[in-house]
Structure formats: structure tokens, C-alpha cells
XYZ file of C-alpha atoms in Angstrom:
364
model
C -8.169 16.526 26.936
C -8.609 19.839 28.898
C -5.999 22.600 29.253
C -5.880 24.933 32.311
C -3.534 27.792 33.342
C -2.086 28.403 36.824
C -0.591 31.849 37.497
C 2.809 32.075 39.196
C 5.342 34.813 39.770
C 6.665 35.096 36.205
C 4.066 33.701 33.874
C 1.212 31.225 33.536
C 1.945 27.516 33.964
C 0.040 25.354 31.505
C -1.297 22.128 33.061
C -2.873 19.475 30.888
C -5.517 17.071 32.124
C -5.910 13.948 29.999
C -9.391 12.469 30.146
C -9.377 9.597 27.692
C -11.428 6.423 28.157
C -8.323 4.316 27.482
C -6.633 5.843 30.567
C -9.564 5.131 32.872
C -9.635 1.400 32.171
C -6.815 -1.173 31.819
C -5.737 -2.298 28.370
C -4.851 -5.937 27.739
C -2.684 -6.334 24.655
C -3.967 -9.676 23.389
C -5.517 -8.821 20.057
C -5.291 -6.393 17.154
C -7.864 -4.111 18.784
C -5.779 -3.902 21.962
C -2.689 -2.963 19.971
C -4.688 -0.159 18.312
C -5.872 0.963 21.774
C -2.273 1.132 22.970
C -1.399 3.239 19.899
C -4.193 5.677 20.862
C -2.855 5.799 24.428
C 0.645 6.639 23.174
C -0.718 9.332 20.810
C -2.583 10.922 23.756
C 0.611 11.027 25.794
C 2.513 12.598 22.870
C -0.161 15.284 22.529
C -0.107 15.955 26.271
C 3.674 16.360 26.330
C 3.623 18.605 23.229
C 1.090 20.992 24.744
C 2.394 20.896 28.306
C 6.178 20.983 27.811
C 6.668 21.478 24.081
C 9.799 23.627 24.364
C 11.737 21.552 26.917
C 14.473 19.344 25.467
C 13.726 16.388 27.780
C 10.102 16.319 26.732
C 11.077 16.520 23.069
C 13.256 13.441 23.624
C 10.294 11.646 25.251
C 8.155 12.607 22.279
C 10.670 11.062 19.876
C 10.843 7.877 21.965
C 7.036 7.658 22.007
C 6.866 8.267 18.259
C 9.284 5.342 17.679
C 7.174 3.183 20.007
C 4.002 4.105 18.119
C 5.599 3.112 14.797
C 6.669 -0.241 16.275
C 3.129 -0.896 17.534
C 1.700 -0.083 14.112
C 4.095 -2.621 12.595
C 2.838 -5.207 15.110
C -0.725 -4.443 14.034
C 0.221 -4.741 10.346
C 2.084 -8.056 10.670
C -0.580 -9.551 12.958
C -3.086 -9.319 10.079
C -1.173 -11.892 8.033
C -2.849 -15.221 7.352
C 0.337 -17.197 8.101
C -0.233 -19.423 11.136
C 2.779 -21.417 12.315
C 4.107 -22.252 15.813
C 7.151 -20.029 15.253
C 5.108 -16.985 14.168
C 2.578 -17.505 16.981
C 5.395 -17.672 19.538
C 6.949 -14.462 18.187
C 3.602 -12.633 18.271
C 2.967 -13.835 21.834
C 6.352 -12.448 22.898
C 5.588 -9.145 21.128
C 2.230 -8.951 22.900
C 3.878 -9.513 26.291
C 6.426 -6.760 25.582
C 3.633 -4.422 24.466
C 1.659 -5.242 27.623
C 4.669 -4.278 29.786
C 4.986 -1.083 27.770
C 1.295 -0.323 28.301
C 1.720 -0.573 32.070
C 4.721 1.755 31.900
C 2.739 4.370 29.909
C -0.280 4.120 32.219
C 1.914 4.554 35.296
C 3.503 7.678 33.839
C 0.107 9.089 32.827
C -1.261 8.417 36.308
C 1.641 10.303 37.867
C 1.108 13.211 35.467
C -2.627 13.212 36.166
C -1.961 13.422 39.894
C -0.578 16.950 39.457
C -3.645 18.344 37.638
C -5.494 20.899 39.765
C -8.476 22.214 37.821
C -11.503 20.040 37.143
C -13.687 20.437 34.079
C -16.451 22.989 34.644
C -14.614 25.133 37.223
C -14.397 28.879 36.669
C -11.138 30.780 36.601
C -11.960 32.396 39.980
C -12.551 29.016 41.626
C -9.323 27.737 40.158
C -7.326 30.673 41.455
C -8.649 30.045 44.966
C -7.089 26.595 44.868
C -3.638 27.789 43.762
C -2.339 28.040 47.330
C -3.854 24.674 48.261
C -2.045 23.003 45.373
C 1.298 24.786 45.735
C 2.807 21.813 47.506
C 1.704 19.529 44.667
C 3.409 21.806 42.138
C 6.621 21.651 44.141
C 6.288 17.859 44.186
C 5.888 17.835 40.419
C 9.090 19.854 39.955
C 10.981 17.398 42.169
C 9.481 14.382 40.422
C 9.915 15.736 36.919
C 13.614 15.155 36.158
C 14.048 11.637 37.570
C 10.668 10.436 36.296
C 11.313 11.745 32.794
C 14.736 10.107 32.566
C 13.408 6.802 33.918
C 10.394 6.900 31.610
C 12.610 7.626 28.580
C 14.838 4.652 29.426
C 11.867 2.299 29.868
C 10.175 3.426 26.641
C 13.454 3.084 24.713
C 13.990 -0.436 26.057
C 10.431 -1.524 25.207
C 10.618 0.019 21.737
C 13.966 -1.664 21.035
C 12.776 -5.110 22.172
C 9.575 -4.839 20.109
C 11.572 -3.806 17.022
C 13.955 -6.762 17.449
C 11.010 -9.170 17.705
C 9.381 -7.535 14.696
C 12.547 -8.042 12.655
C 12.576 -11.716 13.638
C 8.913 -12.067 12.637
C 9.552 -10.319 9.320
C 12.488 -12.615 8.519
C 10.402 -15.687 9.403
C 7.484 -14.484 7.251
C 9.811 -13.841 4.320
C 11.273 -17.324 4.699
C 7.803 -18.892 4.791
C 6.670 -16.946 1.719
C 9.826 -17.955 -0.143
C 9.265 -21.607 0.795
C 5.664 -21.429 -0.429
C 6.757 -19.854 -3.697
C 9.414 -22.537 -4.208
C 6.871 -25.284 -3.536
C 4.409 -23.770 -6.002
C 7.161 -23.349 -8.590
C 8.203 -26.987 -8.199
C 4.573 -28.071 -8.558
C 4.169 -26.046 -11.767
C 7.455 -27.419 -13.133
C 6.366 -30.998 -12.388
C 3.003 -30.410 -14.076
C 4.682 -28.973 -17.176
C 7.103 -31.887 -17.299
C 4.218 -34.375 -17.109
C 2.335 -32.540 -19.877
C 5.419 -32.508 -22.099
C 5.898 -36.249 -21.573
C 2.283 -36.861 -22.577
C 2.716 -34.754 -25.737
C 5.891 -36.613 -26.655
C 4.136 -39.961 -26.191
C 1.243 -38.797 -28.406
C 3.681 -37.670 -31.109
C 5.466 -41.015 -31.013
C 2.150 -42.844 -31.466
C 1.278 -40.621 -34.434
C 4.667 -41.229 -36.036
C 4.239 -44.980 -35.610
C 0.826 -44.851 -37.305
C 2.212 -42.793 -40.172
C 5.041 -45.274 -40.666
C 2.574 -48.194 -40.641
C 0.340 -46.458 -43.228
C 3.345 -45.682 -45.418
C 4.409 -49.339 -45.265
C 0.919 -50.519 -46.234
C 0.747 -48.065 -49.146
C 4.141 -49.197 -50.446
C 3.053 -52.845 -50.211
C -0.158 -52.140 -52.158
C 1.757 -50.313 -54.876
C 4.241 -53.181 -55.120
C 1.416 -55.721 -55.444
C -0.282 -53.642 -58.129
C 2.938 -53.351 -60.113
C 3.553 -57.087 -59.851
C 0.006 -57.864 -61.029
C 0.376 -55.470 -63.961
C 3.638 -57.059 -65.058
C 2.457 -60.662 -64.540
C -0.997 -60.468 -66.099
C -0.939 -59.610 -69.796
C -4.119 -61.400 -70.830
C -7.160 -59.790 -72.336
C -9.322 -60.212 -69.282
C -6.763 -58.078 -67.347
C -7.931 -55.049 -69.286
C -11.506 -55.823 -68.234
C -10.473 -55.853 -64.609
C -8.405 -52.707 -65.018
C -11.269 -50.275 -64.407
C -12.424 -52.131 -61.282
C -8.884 -52.374 -59.979
C -8.348 -48.674 -60.601
C -11.530 -47.836 -58.689
C -10.487 -50.037 -55.776
C -7.000 -48.534 -55.719
C -8.495 -45.071 -55.914
C -10.680 -45.739 -52.882
C -7.731 -47.191 -50.958
C -5.533 -44.229 -51.818
C -8.325 -41.787 -50.917
C -8.781 -43.503 -47.556
C -5.050 -43.354 -46.791
C -4.849 -39.746 -47.965
C -7.712 -38.784 -45.649
C -6.043 -40.591 -42.744
C -2.729 -38.894 -43.488
C -4.307 -35.424 -43.646
C -6.117 -35.995 -40.332
C -2.902 -37.076 -38.636
C -1.004 -34.076 -40.029
C -3.737 -31.752 -38.751
C -3.440 -33.257 -35.267
C 0.342 -32.914 -35.393
C 0.161 -29.258 -36.486
C -2.149 -28.414 -33.557
C 0.424 -29.647 -31.038
C 3.077 -27.068 -29.953
C 6.493 -27.552 -31.476
C 9.635 -28.003 -29.409
C 10.710 -24.404 -30.104
C 7.344 -22.947 -29.103
C 7.320 -24.929 -25.879
C 10.833 -23.806 -25.015
C 9.994 -20.117 -25.604
C 6.814 -20.375 -23.557
C 8.548 -22.171 -20.710
C 11.680 -20.002 -20.645
C 11.443 -17.351 -17.877
C 12.404 -13.714 -18.185
C 14.945 -12.299 -15.749
C 14.158 -9.407 -13.352
C 16.865 -7.294 -11.717
C 15.067 -5.344 -8.984
C 15.947 -1.873 -7.694
C 18.321 -3.179 -5.009
C 20.252 -5.493 -7.353
C 18.574 -8.851 -6.716
C 18.107 -11.070 -9.774
C 15.118 -13.430 -10.052
C 13.595 -15.560 -12.856
C 9.897 -14.905 -13.580
C 8.013 -17.884 -15.072
C 4.943 -17.300 -17.238
C 3.429 -20.586 -16.045
C 3.459 -19.332 -12.443
C 2.824 -15.563 -12.875
C 0.333 -14.756 -15.640
C -1.113 -11.331 -14.647
C 0.110 -7.942 -13.498
C -1.747 -8.410 -10.192
C 0.132 -11.626 -9.406
C 3.466 -10.025 -10.385
C 2.862 -6.955 -8.181
C 1.857 -9.162 -5.223
C 5.004 -11.307 -5.488
C 7.197 -8.189 -5.922
C 5.680 -6.562 -2.826
C 6.290 -9.697 -0.747
C 9.950 -9.799 -1.886
C 10.458 -6.233 -0.565
C 8.998 -6.900 2.888
C 11.667 -5.793 5.356
C 13.860 -4.378 2.567
C 14.518 -0.843 1.345
C 11.884 0.495 -1.036
C 8.958 -1.568 0.326
C 6.759 1.530 0.531
C 7.479 2.553 -3.076
C 6.719 -0.985 -4.276
C 3.448 -0.996 -2.321
C 2.517 2.379 -3.907
C 3.657 1.135 -7.371
C 6.175 3.976 -7.699
C 8.622 2.076 -9.902
C 9.316 1.470 -13.591
C 10.391 -1.589 -15.598
C 12.706 -1.421 -18.636
C 14.342 -3.906 -20.917
C 18.065 -4.280 -20.172
C 20.027 -1.325 -21.635
C 16.868 0.176 -23.127
C 15.401 3.641 -22.543
C 11.721 2.777 -22.955
C 9.520 1.775 -20.008
C 7.337 -1.329 -20.145
C 3.707 -0.383 -20.911
C 1.541 -1.746 -18.075
C -1.613 -1.392 -20.144
C -0.510 -4.362 -22.269
C -1.313 -7.924 -21.193
C 1.360 -9.329 -18.903
C 2.481 -12.121 -21.238
C 2.850 -9.789 -24.239
C 4.750 -7.111 -22.287
C 7.723 -9.414 -21.596
C 9.736 -11.831 -23.734
C 11.058 -15.108 -22.333
C 14.825 -15.223 -21.956
C 15.273 -11.440 -21.897
C 16.488 -9.390 -18.947
C 14.572 -6.456 -17.448
C 15.562 -3.833 -14.890
C 13.500 -2.224 -12.136
C 14.025 1.340 -10.888
C 12.256 3.455 -8.243
C 10.526 6.735 -9.148
C 11.261 9.841 -7.058
C 9.437 13.161 -6.940
C 11.244 16.044 -8.620
């Protein structure tokens, strides 16, 4: 960008010549790189208007319209980097690209008309430029006549393009949020089904163990009954001779059953109880900074990184998305004055069944 001064009757007129490679060649908005190129083109036009007509109200209005357009294009670039690929999203992005392409042509046309009123070329001396003042007087008069209508028309076109792009961006954001919510629901249902299957398997194993214990108890009772009957029935002398052998046999049988019983009890103690399973499966409740309430399941979200990712996705298109992305928020137990310590492991920082509140942090 070069700046040159033309003298007139009252003061010097500042004329800006924009020499940017993006102005010399057409831009096709069909990819992320093209969207970035269009952003650069808009920034160049903003800079040119600031330096050329910075104090005129109409040009300040154009600058604000261009700034809004630049923000919309940056949002297009940000959303286009998502990995979601569906016919609806692709159709929305194609429509956004077409609108951006129309906007690019509008900006290039305006820049070309501005460039047509530039008189000095790079490398000319001040004396050579002054010699051409008279030759370019008619072009200056043409610029003054063109200025008002062109500025108003350009403002209207830029405002229309910016508004249409923002509407399409809102539609894309809503669709992305819906897709993310559907994916989360599907994953949650899958985790719930897996947990239900695991619980059924544990219950079946416990029932088998209980059946074995009942069978062993029945066998032990039968052996004791037989031994008592033999002791009462046999009162002969040779019974006392068999007593030691019978005691040894009974001792081995009892030892075997005791060992089996202890092994089964050890297996049963290693399995989670019904209370432990319910506490582990029960989610904790999060009330975010804008009042939305959501259950957080430990089986689905096990780390701080996963929690922060899900929280950021929930704030896409909502107030406070920037603070969530920058982690400028705090978590507290319901009606408590102490913040949750993020240095602790995720599962130990929260208790299932309890309610926690989220609040944004603001600079003093």
C-alpha cells in the first residue's frame, strides 16, 4: 500500500494506492484458503478507508460494515474446519461459499473503482507528481461525483452480504449442535447398554455362586446327619476302632468344604456390591452458567479433558462460548463457597448424585 499527497486550494488531499496481490488476481471462494484470502482483501480495504477518509462519517460506517463482514468470514473459516460431513452441512457451506464469492466480487469492484482515481505511481518524485495534478483534475472531480452514490451502494451491498452469511452461519451452527447432541446421545445409550449387560452378567454369576453354596451346605448337612445316625446306631466295640479313621475322613471332607466355601466367599467379595454399583453409575448434575441442567456420567466422561471438550461443544452458538474455550469459569458444589480443585482426578473431584454449579470469571 502506497500513500501520496495531491495539493489543492485549501490543503493536501491524501490518495491511497492499494497494491496487494489479492487485488491483482481473482479470488475463488471454494476452500478455507480462499476464505482467508477474502479476509485479507477486506482488511486491506478497511486500512485503505481508514487512511484515506478516516474522519468522514460515511467511511466510518463502511469500516464498521467491513469489520462485521470480516468477522462473519472468520466464522466461516472456523466452522469449515469441523470434521462433521453430512449432506445438510455440505449444502449450507456451499451456500455460504456462494454468498462469500458474490461478496468478493463486490469488494473487488469497489477497490477497482477506488484504484482508478489514484494518480501517483510508485517511484515518482514529488515534482513529477505535481506536474500531473492538472492532467488528473478531471479524475478528481469524477471521484467527488462518484463518491456519495458509490459509498451508499457499497454499504448496502456489504450489509446484505454480511447479513446473509450470518444467517447461514447460524443455521450451520444449529445443525452442528444438533449433530453433536445426537452423537452424544448415541454414545450415552451405548454406554448404558454396555453397563446393563455387565450388570446382568454379574447377577448371573452371583446366582450361580449362591446355588453352589446352597448345594455344598446341603451336602454338609447330609454328611453330619449320616455321621450322627451311625454314631447312635453302632454301639459295638469295633465302632471305637473305626472312630479314628472316620474322624480323619470327616476332617478331610470338612476341610475340603471349608476351602471351597472360603474360595467362593473370596470371589463374592471381589464383585462390586449393589450399593457400590449404584454410586458409581449415578451421575452428578451440572447447572451451567446460563441455567441449563445436565447429568454427567462417570462411565462416559472420565477425565477433565473430556469434560472440557463436551462443555465447550455445549456452548457453541451460546453466550459465554469464548470464556468456556479460555477456561475462564469455576465449578462449585451446590450452595457451597469452595471451588472444585482441578488438580484432583476427575472422578474424585465430584460425587455421584450431587449437584454442582458453574459460574464465569470476570476481570476486576
